[in-house]
Amino acid sequence: MDFEQYKQQLLTFNEGRFESIQASYDAICQAQDKLIEALVEQGASIKGWKVVEDDGLFIISPIFDFQIFASHGAKLPETELMGMEVEICYQSYVPTNPMGIEPLLDKAEPLVAAEIMRPKINSDSYQSCDFYYNYGIVVSHIPLAGDQFFLESGSGEVFEYSTEGAEFFEAKLAILRKGIEECMRRGYGQEEYFFMTGSLNGLISLDDASGVNRLVHQANTMFEFTIEN
């Protein structure tokens, strides 16, 4: 499967009528699972999850294999995008036994990811069934080893980030735990996934992101990709 096939599936799935699930977390999960099943039948495979809190509602949305881009050298089409968000990301196995979660959290290493955002595909669908406007992600090839890093954006603007504070990674690991637990509950265990844990500083607009974007940490280029016309 590629993004165009995926886009067509989201446009036509259930005719986009998801209004009834806005008040029900279980209904959101059921609608997602049904759509995931349809995409998997067409050849897609889940490689990661976006984990978010939305107005007090916890939602976990899938990222598929065709949405994972190389950490260096990826070229993405500006016409399909609306910007990006920088996030802390973890790669973790999902066990079948809850007793296996704690050891995974103890050894989890923080990566940095850029979530590449797109406009909503189906204006009639509830946002969690549009998989949170995710065009794809770029993930750093090595873990963070310090508190400071920055993004040199395509416009030349530099965005600085900090992970200082004892509670920063505690909060991120709590989100990772919840993501793992939800994967177990919904039957997505015995696989390894990326877990994105939420935006650090909000959306970087396409005006700022167009061009070459480079994430730098301790003189290392953690990832680099281009948004081009």
JSON list of C-alpha atoms in Angstrom, two decimals:
[
{"chain": "A", "resi": 1, "resn": "MET", "atom": "CA", "xyz": [0.00, 0.00, 0.00]},
{"chain": "A", "resi": 2, "resn": "ASP", "atom": "CA", "xyz": [1.09, 3.59, -0.63]},
{"chain": "A", "resi": 3, "resn": "PHE", "atom": "CA", "xyz": [-0.21, 6.95, 0.57]},
{"chain": "A", "resi": 4, "resn": "GLU", "atom": "CA", "xyz": [-2.57, 7.45, -2.38]},
{"chain": "A", "resi": 5, "resn": "GLN", "atom": "CA", "xyz": [-4.29, 4.12, -1.71]},
{"chain": "A", "resi": 6, "resn": "TYR", "atom": "CA", "xyz": [-4.48, 4.98, 1.98]},
{"chain": "A", "resi": 7, "resn": "LYS", "atom": "CA", "xyz": [-5.95, 8.39, 1.18]},
{"chain": "A", "resi": 8, "resn": "GLN", "atom": "CA", "xyz": [-8.65, 6.81, -0.97]},
{"chain": "A", "resi": 9, "resn": "GLN", "atom": "CA", "xyz": [-9.51, 4.34, 1.79]},
{"chain": "A", "resi": 10, "resn": "LEU", "atom": "CA", "xyz": [-9.97, 7.13, 4.35]},
{"chain": "A", "resi": 11, "resn": "LEU", "atom": "CA", "xyz": [-12.10, 9.10, 1.88]},
{"chain": "A", "resi": 12, "resn": "THR", "atom": "CA", "xyz": [-14.53, 6.26, 1.29]},
{"chain": "A", "resi": 13, "resn": "PHE", "atom": "CA", "xyz": [-14.47, 4.15, 4.46]},
{"chain": "A", "resi": 14, "resn": "ASN", "atom": "CA", "xyz": [-17.99, 3.99, 5.94]},
{"chain": "A", "resi": 15, "resn": "GLU", "atom": "CA", "xyz": [-18.72, 7.13, 3.89]},
{"chain": "A", "resi": 16, "resn": "GLY", "atom": "CA", "xyz": [-16.93, 9.13, 6.56]},
{"chain": "A", "resi": 17, "resn": "ARG", "atom": "CA", "xyz": [-19.85, 9.03, 8.97]},
{"chain": "A", "resi": 18, "resn": "PHE", "atom": "CA", "xyz": [-18.21, 8.86, 12.40]},
{"chain": "A", "resi": 19, "resn": "GLU", "atom": "CA", "xyz": [-20.18, 11.53, 14.28]},
{"chain": "A", "resi": 20, "resn": "SER", "atom": "CA", "xyz": [-21.66, 9.04, 16.73]},
{"chain": "A", "resi": 21, "resn": "ILE", "atom": "CA", "xyz": [-18.29, 8.03, 18.16]},
{"chain": "A", "resi": 22, "resn": "GLN", "atom": "CA", "xyz": [-17.30, 11.46, 19.45]},
{"chain": "A", "resi": 23, "resn": "ALA", "atom": "CA", "xyz": [-18.67, 10.72, 22.92]},
{"chain": "A", "resi": 24, "resn": "SER", "atom": "CA", "xyz": [-17.47, 7.12, 23.16]},
{"chain": "A", "resi": 25, "resn": "TYR", "atom": "CA", "xyz": [-13.87, 5.95, 23.49]},
{"chain": "A", "resi": 26, "resn": "ASP", "atom": "CA", "xyz": [-14.87, 2.33, 22.86]},
{"chain": "A", "resi": 27, "resn": "ALA", "atom": "CA", "xyz": [-16.65, 3.33, 19.65]},
{"chain": "A", "resi": 28, "resn": "ILE", "atom": "CA", "xyz": [-13.56, 5.25, 18.51]},
{"chain": "A", "resi": 29, "resn": "CYS", "atom": "CA", "xyz": [-11.44, 2.14, 19.08]},
{"chain": "A", "resi": 30, "resn": "GLN", "atom": "CA", "xyz": [-13.93, -0.08, 17.25]},
{"chain": "A", "resi": 31, "resn": "ALA", "atom": "CA", "xyz": [-14.05, 2.27, 14.26]},
{"chain": "A", "resi": 32, "resn": "GLN", "atom": "CA", "xyz": [-10.25, 2.47, 14.19]},
{"chain": "A", "resi": 33, "resn": "ASP", "atom": "CA", "xyz": [-9.84, -1.29, 14.44]},
{"chain": "A", "resi": 34, "resn": "LYS", "atom": "CA", "xyz": [-12.28, -1.83, 11.59]},
{"chain": "A", "resi": 35, "resn": "LEU", "atom": "CA", "xyz": [-10.42, 0.66, 9.39]},
{"chain": "A", "resi": 36, "resn": "ILE", "atom": "CA", "xyz": [-7.03, -0.82, 10.39]},
{"chain": "A", "resi": 37, "resn": "GLU", "atom": "CA", "xyz": [-8.30, -4.26, 9.39]},
{"chain": "A", "resi": 38, "resn": "ALA", "atom": "CA", "xyz": [-9.33, -2.94, 5.96]},
{"chain": "A", "resi": 39, "resn": "LEU", "atom": "CA", "xyz": [-5.93, -1.29, 5.43]},
{"chain": "A", "resi": 40, "resn": "VAL", "atom": "CA", "xyz": [-4.02, -4.40, 6.54]},
{"chain": "A", "resi": 41, "resn": "GLU", "atom": "CA", "xyz": [-6.05, -6.50, 4.12]},
{"chain": "A", "resi": 42, "resn": "GLN", "atom": "CA", "xyz": [-4.77, -4.21, 1.37]},
{"chain": "A", "resi": 43, "resn": "GLY", "atom": "CA", "xyz": [-1.15, -4.80, 2.35]},
{"chain": "A", "resi": 44, "resn": "ALA", "atom": "CA", "xyz": [-0.38, -2.19, 5.03]},
{"chain": "A", "resi": 45, "resn": "SER", "atom": "CA", "xyz": [1.32, -3.08, 8.31]},
{"chain": "A", "resi": 46, "resn": "ILE", "atom": "CA", "xyz": [1.39, -1.08, 11.56]},
{"chain": "A", "resi": 47, "resn": "LYS", "atom": "CA", "xyz": [4.86, 0.16, 12.52]},
{"chain": "A", "resi": 48, "resn": "GLY", "atom": "CA", "xyz": [4.04, 2.73, 15.20]},
{"chain": "A", "resi": 49, "resn": "TRP", "atom": "CA", "xyz": [1.46, 4.64, 17.20]},
{"chain": "A", "resi": 50, "resn": "LYS", "atom": "CA", "xyz": [0.71, 8.28, 17.96]},
{"chain": "A", "resi": 51, "resn": "VAL", "atom": "CA", "xyz": [-0.41, 8.52, 21.60]},
{"chain": "A", "resi": 52, "resn": "VAL", "atom": "CA", "xyz": [-2.33, 11.64, 22.62]},
{"chain": "A", "resi": 53, "resn": "GLU", "atom": "CA", "xyz": [-4.78, 13.12, 25.08]},
{"chain": "A", "resi": 54, "resn": "ASP", "atom": "CA", "xyz": [-7.57, 15.05, 23.34]},
{"chain": "A", "resi": 55, "resn": "ASP", "atom": "CA", "xyz": [-9.90, 17.07, 25.58]},
{"chain": "A", "resi": 56, "resn": "GLY", "atom": "CA", "xyz": [-9.49, 14.47, 28.30]},
{"chain": "A", "resi": 57, "resn": "LEU", "atom": "CA", "xyz": [-9.94, 11.59, 25.85]},
{"chain": "A", "resi": 58, "resn": "PHE", "atom": "CA", "xyz": [-7.01, 9.21, 25.38]},
{"chain": "A", "resi": 59, "resn": "ILE", "atom": "CA", "xyz": [-6.55, 8.18, 21.75]},
{"chain": "A", "resi": 60, "resn": "ILE", "atom": "CA", "xyz": [-3.89, 6.01, 20.13]},
{"chain": "A", "resi": 61, "resn": "SER", "atom": "CA", "xyz": [-3.63, 6.18, 16.33]},
{"chain": "A", "resi": 62, "resn": "PRO", "atom": "CA", "xyz": [-1.63, 3.90, 14.02]},
{"chain": "A", "resi": 63, "resn": "ILE", "atom": "CA", "xyz": [1.34, 4.73, 11.79]},
{"chain": "A", "resi": 64, "resn": "PHE", "atom": "CA", "xyz": [1.81, 2.35, 8.88]},
{"chain": "A", "resi": 65, "resn": "ASP", "atom": "CA", "xyz": [4.91, 1.04, 7.13]},
{"chain": "A", "resi": 66, "resn": "PHE", "atom": "CA", "xyz": [4.61, 3.41, 4.16]},
{"chain": "A", "resi": 67, "resn": "GLN", "atom": "CA", "xyz": [4.56, 6.36, 6.61]},
{"chain": "A", "resi": 68, "resn": "ILE", "atom": "CA", "xyz": [8.03, 5.66, 8.08]},
{"chain": "A", "resi": 69, "resn": "PHE", "atom": "CA", "xyz": [10.67, 7.69, 6.23]},
{"chain": "A", "resi": 70, "resn": "ALA", "atom": "CA", "xyz": [14.46, 7.35, 6.28]},
{"chain": "A", "resi": 71, "resn": "SER", "atom": "CA", "xyz": [16.25, 9.32, 9.01]},
{"chain": "A", "resi": 72, "resn": "HIS", "atom": "CA", "xyz": [18.46, 10.94, 6.36]},
{"chain": "A", "resi": 73, "resn": "GLY", "atom": "CA", "xyz": [17.64, 12.00, 2.82]},
{"chain": "A", "resi": 74, "resn": "ALA", "atom": "CA", "xyz": [13.84, 11.65, 2.65]},
{"chain": "A", "resi": 75, "resn": "LYS", "atom": "CA", "xyz": [12.11, 14.05, 0.22]},
{"chain": "A", "resi": 76, "resn": "LEU", "atom": "CA", "xyz": [8.46, 14.84, 0.94]},
{"chain": "A", "resi": 77, "resn": "PRO", "atom": "CA", "xyz": [5.91, 16.66, -1.25]},
{"chain": "A", "resi": 78, "resn": "GLU", "atom": "CA", "xyz": [4.97, 20.13, -0.02]},
{"chain": "A", "resi": 79, "resn": "THR", "atom": "CA", "xyz": [1.61, 19.94, -1.81]},
{"chain": "A", "resi": 80, "resn": "GLU", "atom": "CA", "xyz": [0.45, 17.13, 0.52]},
{"chain": "A", "resi": 81, "resn": "LEU", "atom": "CA", "xyz": [1.52, 18.70, 3.82]},
{"chain": "A", "resi": 82, "resn": "MET", "atom": "CA", "xyz": [0.66, 21.36, 6.41]},
{"chain": "A", "resi": 83, "resn": "GLY", "atom": "CA", "xyz": [3.74, 21.32, 8.67]},
{"chain": "A", "resi": 84, "resn": "MET", "atom": "CA", "xyz": [5.41, 19.17, 11.30]},
{"chain": "A", "resi": 85, "resn": "GLU", "atom": "CA", "xyz": [5.75, 18.58, 15.03]},
{"chain": "A", "resi": 86, "resn": "VAL", "atom": "CA", "xyz": [8.88, 17.53, 16.95]},
{"chain": "A", "resi": 87, "resn": "GLU", "atom": "CA", "xyz": [8.27, 14.79, 19.52]},
{"chain": "A", "resi": 88, "resn": "ILE", "atom": "CA", "xyz": [9.99, 12.36, 21.86]},
{"chain": "A", "resi": 89, "resn": "CYS", "atom": "CA", "xyz": [9.60, 8.87, 20.44]},
{"chain": "A", "resi": 90, "resn": "TYR", "atom": "CA", "xyz": [10.29, 5.40, 21.84]},
{"chain": "A", "resi": 91, "resn": "GLN", "atom": "CA", "xyz": [10.66, 2.05, 20.14]},
{"chain": "A", "resi": 92, "resn": "SER", "atom": "CA", "xyz": [9.26, -0.74, 22.27]},
{"chain": "A", "resi": 93, "resn": "TYR", "atom": "CA", "xyz": [8.03, -4.29, 22.10]},
{"chain": "A", "resi": 94, "resn": "VAL", "atom": "CA", "xyz": [4.45, -4.95, 23.21]},
{"chain": "A", "resi": 95, "resn": "PRO", "atom": "CA", "xyz": [4.23, -8.03, 25.44]},
{"chain": "A", "resi": 96, "resn": "THR", "atom": "CA", "xyz": [1.16, -10.13, 26.11]},
{"chain": "A", "resi": 97, "resn": "ASN", "atom": "CA", "xyz": [1.69, -10.16, 29.88]},
{"chain": "A", "resi": 98, "resn": "PRO", "atom": "CA", "xyz": [1.43, -6.88, 31.86]},
{"chain": "A", "resi": 99, "resn": "MET", "atom": "CA", "xyz": [4.31, -8.08, 34.04]},
{"chain": "A", "resi": 100, "resn": "GLY", "atom": "CA", "xyz": [6.57, -7.57, 31.02]},
{"chain": "A", "resi": 101, "resn": "ILE", "atom": "CA", "xyz": [5.92, -3.82, 30.74]},
{"chain": "A", "resi": 102, "resn": "GLU", "atom": "CA", "xyz": [8.17, -2.56, 33.55]},
{"chain": "A", "resi": 103, "resn": "PRO", "atom": "CA", "xyz": [11.40, -4.08, 32.19]},
{"chain": "A", "resi": 104, "resn": "LEU", "atom": "CA", "xyz": [10.62, -2.53, 28.80]},
{"chain": "A", "resi": 105, "resn": "LEU", "atom": "CA", "xyz": [10.17, 0.92, 30.35]},
{"chain": "A", "resi": 106, "resn": "ASP", "atom": "CA", "xyz": [13.43, 0.55, 32.28]},
{"chain": "A", "resi": 107, "resn": "LYS", "atom": "CA", "xyz": [15.44, 0.07, 29.10]},
{"chain": "A", "resi": 108, "resn": "ALA", "atom": "CA", "xyz": [13.48, 2.42, 26.79]},
{"chain": "A", "resi": 109, "resn": "GLU", "atom": "CA", "xyz": [15.74, 5.04, 25.17]},
{"chain": "A", "resi": 110, "resn": "PRO", "atom": "CA", "xyz": [14.32, 8.39, 24.03]},
{"chain": "A", "resi": 111, "resn": "LEU", "atom": "CA", "xyz": [14.55, 9.15, 20.32]},
{"chain": "A", "resi": 112, "resn": "VAL", "atom": "CA", "xyz": [13.46, 12.34, 18.56]},
{"chain": "A", "resi": 113, "resn": "ALA", "atom": "CA", "xyz": [10.88, 12.23, 15.79]},
{"chain": "A", "resi": 114, "resn": "ALA", "atom": "CA", "xyz": [9.37, 14.70, 13.36]},
{"chain": "A", "resi": 115, "resn": "GLU", "atom": "CA", "xyz": [5.71, 13.98, 12.75]},
{"chain": "A", "resi": 116, "resn": "ILE", "atom": "CA", "xyz": [4.89, 15.25, 9.27]},
{"chain": "A", "resi": 117, "resn": "MET", "atom": "CA", "xyz": [1.34, 16.61, 9.27]},
{"chain": "A", "resi": 118, "resn": "ARG", "atom": "CA", "xyz": [-1.17, 16.72, 6.42]},
{"chain": "A", "resi": 119, "resn": "PRO", "atom": "CA", "xyz": [-4.60, 18.33, 5.99]},
{"chain": "A", "resi": 120, "resn": "LYS", "atom": "CA", "xyz": [-7.55, 16.25, 7.10]},
{"chain": "A", "resi": 121, "resn": "ILE", "atom": "CA", "xyz": [-8.47, 13.79, 4.34]},
{"chain": "A", "resi": 122, "resn": "ASN", "atom": "CA", "xyz": [-12.19, 13.38, 5.01]},
{"chain": "A", "resi": 123, "resn": "SER", "atom": "CA", "xyz": [-13.81, 16.51, 6.37]},
{"chain": "A", "resi": 124, "resn": "ASP", "atom": "CA", "xyz": [-16.80, 14.47, 7.60]},
{"chain": "A", "resi": 125, "resn": "SER", "atom": "CA", "xyz": [-14.87, 11.97, 9.71]},
{"chain": "A", "resi": 126, "resn": "TYR", "atom": "CA", "xyz": [-14.03, 12.35, 13.37]},
{"chain": "A", "resi": 127, "resn": "GLN", "atom": "CA", "xyz": [-10.35, 13.24, 13.80]},
{"chain": "A", "resi": 128, "resn": "SER", "atom": "CA", "xyz": [-9.26, 10.01, 15.48]},
{"chain": "A", "resi": 129, "resn": "CYS", "atom": "CA", "xyz": [-10.59, 8.06, 12.49]},
{"chain": "A", "resi": 130, "resn": "ASP", "atom": "CA", "xyz": [-8.51, 10.28, 10.21]},
{"chain": "A", "resi": 131, "resn": "PHE", "atom": "CA", "xyz": [-5.49, 9.08, 12.21]},
{"chain": "A", "resi": 132, "resn": "TYR", "atom": "CA", "xyz": [-4.55, 12.55, 13.46]},
{"chain": "A", "resi": 133, "resn": "TYR", "atom": "CA", "xyz": [-3.50, 14.05, 10.14]},
{"chain": "A", "resi": 134, "resn": "ASN", "atom": "CA", "xyz": [-0.32, 11.97, 10.07]},
{"chain": "A", "resi": 135, "resn": "TYR", "atom": "CA", "xyz": [1.45, 11.89, 6.69]},
{"chain": "A", "resi": 136, "resn": "GLY", "atom": "CA", "xyz": [4.41, 10.10, 8.23]},
{"chain": "A", "resi": 137, "resn": "ILE", "atom": "CA", "xyz": [7.33, 10.30, 10.63]},
{"chain": "A", "resi": 138, "resn": "VAL", "atom": "CA", "xyz": [11.10, 10.65, 10.54]},
{"chain": "A", "resi": 139, "resn": "VAL", "atom": "CA", "xyz": [12.87, 9.18, 13.59]},
{"chain": "A", "resi": 140, "resn": "SER", "atom": "CA", "xyz": [16.41, 9.89, 14.83]},
{"chain": "A", "resi": 141, "resn": "HIS", "atom": "CA", "xyz": [18.91, 7.13, 14.17]},
{"chain": "A", "resi": 142, "resn": "ILE", "atom": "CA", "xyz": [20.49, 7.41, 17.64]},
{"chain": "A", "resi": 143, "resn": "PRO", "atom": "CA", "xyz": [19.01, 8.14, 21.11]},
{"chain": "A", "resi": 144, "resn": "LEU", "atom": "CA", "xyz": [19.23, 11.43, 22.98]},
{"chain": "A", "resi": 145, "resn": "ALA", "atom": "CA", "xyz": [22.26, 11.70, 25.26]},
{"chain": "A", "resi": 146, "resn": "GLY", "atom": "CA", "xyz": [21.67, 15.13, 26.80]},
{"chain": "A", "resi": 147, "resn": "ASP", "atom": "CA", "xyz": [19.07, 17.76, 27.62]},
{"chain": "A", "resi": 148, "resn": "GLN", "atom": "CA", "xyz": [19.31, 20.16, 24.67]},
{"chain": "A", "resi": 149, "resn": "PHE", "atom": "CA", "xyz": [18.73, 19.79, 20.93]},
{"chain": "A", "resi": 150, "resn": "PHE", "atom": "CA", "xyz": [17.51, 22.03, 18.15]},
{"chain": "A", "resi": 151, "resn": "LEU", "atom": "CA", "xyz": [15.90, 21.95, 14.72]},
{"chain": "A", "resi": 152, "resn": "GLU", "atom": "CA", "xyz": [17.34, 23.93, 11.84]},
{"chain": "A", "resi": 153, "resn": "SER", "atom": "CA", "xyz": [14.18, 24.40, 9.77]},
{"chain": "A", "resi": 154, "resn": "GLY", "atom": "CA", "xyz": [13.86, 24.81, 6.03]},
{"chain": "A", "resi": 155, "resn": "SER", "atom": "CA", "xyz": [13.25, 28.55, 6.41]},
{"chain": "A", "resi": 156, "resn": "GLY", "atom": "CA", "xyz": [16.48, 29.01, 8.36]},
{"chain": "A", "resi": 157, "resn": "GLU", "atom": "CA", "xyz": [14.70, 29.51, 11.68]},
{"chain": "A", "resi": 158, "resn": "VAL", "atom": "CA", "xyz": [16.13, 27.52, 14.58]},
{"chain": "A", "resi": 159, "resn": "PHE", "atom": "CA", "xyz": [13.78, 25.86, 17.08]},
{"chain": "A", "resi": 160, "resn": "GLU", "atom": "CA", "xyz": [15.35, 24.96, 20.43]},
{"chain": "A", "resi": 161, "resn": "TYR", "atom": "CA", "xyz": [14.14, 22.11, 22.65]},
{"chain": "A", "resi": 162, "resn": "SER", "atom": "CA", "xyz": [14.93, 21.03, 26.19]},
{"chain": "A", "resi": 163, "resn": "THR", "atom": "CA", "xyz": [14.22, 17.87, 28.15]},
{"chain": "A", "resi": 164, "resn": "GLU", "atom": "CA", "xyz": [15.46, 19.30, 31.45]},
{"chain": "A", "resi": 165, "resn": "GLY", "atom": "CA", "xyz": [13.58, 18.53, 34.63]},
{"chain": "A", "resi": 166, "resn": "ALA", "atom": "CA", "xyz": [13.16, 15.31, 36.56]},
{"chain": "A", "resi": 167, "resn": "GLU", "atom": "CA", "xyz": [9.53, 14.95, 35.55]},
{"chain": "A", "resi": 168, "resn": "PHE", "atom": "CA", "xyz": [10.00, 15.34, 31.79]},
{"chain": "A", "resi": 169, "resn": "PHE", "atom": "CA", "xyz": [10.85, 11.75, 30.92]},
{"chain": "A", "resi": 170, "resn": "GLU", "atom": "CA", "xyz": [8.65, 10.40, 33.71]},
{"chain": "A", "resi": 171, "resn": "ALA", "atom": "CA", "xyz": [5.69, 11.96, 31.90]},
{"chain": "A", "resi": 172, "resn": "LYS", "atom": "CA", "xyz": [6.84, 10.62, 28.53]},
{"chain": "A", "resi": 173, "resn": "LEU", "atom": "CA", "xyz": [7.33, 7.11, 29.91]},
{"chain": "A", "resi": 174, "resn": "ALA", "atom": "CA", "xyz": [3.86, 7.27, 31.45]},
{"chain": "A", "resi": 175, "resn": "ILE", "atom": "CA", "xyz": [2.46, 7.95, 27.97]},
{"chain": "A", "resi": 176, "resn": "LEU", "atom": "CA", "xyz": [4.56, 5.09, 26.58]},
{"chain": "A", "resi": 177, "resn": "ARG", "atom": "CA", "xyz": [3.17, 2.77, 29.27]},
{"chain": "A", "resi": 178, "resn": "LYS", "atom": "CA", "xyz": [-0.39, 3.74, 28.40]},
{"chain": "A", "resi": 179, "resn": "GLY", "atom": "CA", "xyz": [0.29, 3.16, 24.72]},
{"chain": "A", "resi": 180, "resn": "ILE", "atom": "CA", "xyz": [1.71, -0.31, 25.39]},
{"chain": "A", "resi": 181, "resn": "GLU", "atom": "CA", "xyz": [-1.25, -1.18, 27.64]},
{"chain": "A", "resi": 182, "resn": "GLU", "atom": "CA", "xyz": [-3.72, -0.08, 24.96]},
{"chain": "A", "resi": 183, "resn": "CYS", "atom": "CA", "xyz": [-1.95, -2.13, 22.29]},
{"chain": "A", "resi": 184, "resn": "MET", "atom": "CA", "xyz": [-2.21, -5.15, 24.59]},
{"chain": "A", "resi": 185, "resn": "ARG", "atom": "CA", "xyz": [-5.87, -4.50, 25.34]},
{"chain": "A", "resi": 186, "resn": "ARG", "atom": "CA", "xyz": [-6.78, -4.12, 21.69]},
{"chain": "A", "resi": 187, "resn": "GLY", "atom": "CA", "xyz": [-4.89, -7.17, 20.48]},
{"chain": "A", "resi": 188, "resn": "TYR", "atom": "CA", "xyz": [-1.81, -5.56, 18.95]},
{"chain": "A", "resi": 189, "resn": "GLY", "atom": "CA", "xyz": [0.71, -7.41, 21.12]},
{"chain": "A", "resi": 190, "resn": "GLN", "atom": "CA", "xyz": [3.82, -9.45, 20.32]},
{"chain": "A", "resi": 191, "resn": "GLU", "atom": "CA", "xyz": [5.12, -6.75, 17.95]},
{"chain": "A", "resi": 192, "resn": "GLU", "atom": "CA", "xyz": [7.66, -3.92, 18.20]},
{"chain": "A", "resi": 193, "resn": "TYR", "atom": "CA", "xyz": [6.49, -0.39, 17.42]},
{"chain": "A", "resi": 194, "resn": "PHE", "atom": "CA", "xyz": [7.46, 3.27, 17.54]},
{"chain": "A", "resi": 195, "resn": "PHE", "atom": "CA", "xyz": [5.43, 5.27, 20.07]},
{"chain": "A", "resi": 196, "resn": "MET", "atom": "CA", "xyz": [5.22, 9.04, 19.54]},
{"chain": "A", "resi": 197, "resn": "THR", "atom": "CA", "xyz": [4.41, 10.78, 22.82]},
{"chain": "A", "resi": 198, "resn": "GLY", "atom": "CA", "xyz": [3.09, 14.19, 21.77]},
{"chain": "A", "resi": 199, "resn": "SER", "atom": "CA", "xyz": [4.33, 17.51, 20.41]},
{"chain": "A", "resi": 200, "resn": "LEU", "atom": "CA", "xyz": [7.06, 19.34, 22.32]},
{"chain": "A", "resi": 201, "resn": "ASN", "atom": "CA", "xyz": [6.45, 22.89, 21.07]},
{"chain": "A", "resi": 202, "resn": "GLY", "atom": "CA", "xyz": [3.42, 22.62, 18.79]},
{"chain": "A", "resi": 203, "resn": "LEU", "atom": "CA", "xyz": [3.08, 22.77, 15.02]},
{"chain": "A", "resi": 204, "resn": "ILE", "atom": "CA", "xyz": [5.86, 24.17, 12.85]},
{"chain": "A", "resi": 205, "resn": "SER", "atom": "CA", "xyz": [4.07, 25.60, 9.83]},
{"chain": "A", "resi": 206, "resn": "LEU", "atom": "CA", "xyz": [4.80, 24.64, 6.25]},
{"chain": "A", "resi": 207, "resn": "ASP", "atom": "CA", "xyz": [6.20, 28.14, 5.67]},
{"chain": "A", "resi": 208, "resn": "ASP", "atom": "CA", "xyz": [8.93, 27.36, 8.20]},
{"chain": "A", "resi": 209, "resn": "ALA", "atom": "CA", "xyz": [9.35, 23.68, 7.29]},
{"chain": "A", "resi": 210, "resn": "SER", "atom": "CA", "xyz": [9.62, 23.95, 3.51]},
{"chain": "A", "resi": 211, "resn": "GLY", "atom": "CA", "xyz": [13.17, 23.06, 2.49]},
{"chain": "A", "resi": 212, "resn": "VAL", "atom": "CA", "xyz": [15.82, 21.06, 4.38]},
{"chain": "A", "resi": 213, "resn": "ASN", "atom": "CA", "xyz": [15.06, 20.32, 8.05]},
{"chain": "A", "resi": 214, "resn": "ARG", "atom": "CA", "xyz": [17.88, 19.12, 10.28]},
{"chain": "A", "resi": 215, "resn": "LEU", "atom": "CA", "xyz": [17.67, 17.99, 13.92]},
{"chain": "A", "resi": 216, "resn": "VAL", "atom": "CA", "xyz": [21.00, 18.51, 15.72]},
{"chain": "A", "resi": 217, "resn": "HIS", "atom": "CA", "xyz": [22.03, 17.15, 19.13]},
{"chain": "A", "resi": 218, "resn": "GLN", "atom": "CA", "xyz": [25.57, 17.29, 20.56]},
{"chain": "A", "resi": 219, "resn": "ALA", "atom": "CA", "xyz": [27.00, 18.03, 17.09]},
{"chain": "A", "resi": 220, "resn": "ASN", "atom": "CA", "xyz": [25.21, 14.97, 15.66]},
{"chain": "A", "resi": 221, "resn": "THR", "atom": "CA", "xyz": [22.63, 15.28, 12.88]},
{"chain": "A", "resi": 222, "resn": "MET", "atom": "CA", "xyz": [19.91, 13.07, 14.31]},
{"chain": "A", "resi": 223, "resn": "PHE", "atom": "CA", "xyz": [17.72, 13.27, 11.23]},
{"chain": "A", "resi": 224, "resn": "GLU", "atom": "CA", "xyz": [17.49, 15.30, 8.06]},
{"chain": "A", "resi": 225, "resn": "PHE", "atom": "CA", "xyz": [14.75, 15.49, 5.45]},
{"chain": "A", "resi": 226, "resn": "THR", "atom": "CA", "xyz": [13.51, 17.85, 2.75]},
{"chain": "A", "resi": 227, "resn": "ILE", "atom": "CA", "xyz": [10.03, 19.20, 2.10]},
{"chain": "A", "resi": 228, "resn": "GLU", "atom": "CA", "xyz": [10.04, 20.22, -1.54]},
{"chain": "A", "resi": 229, "resn": "ASN", "atom": "CA", "xyz": [7.72, 21.61, -4.25]}
]
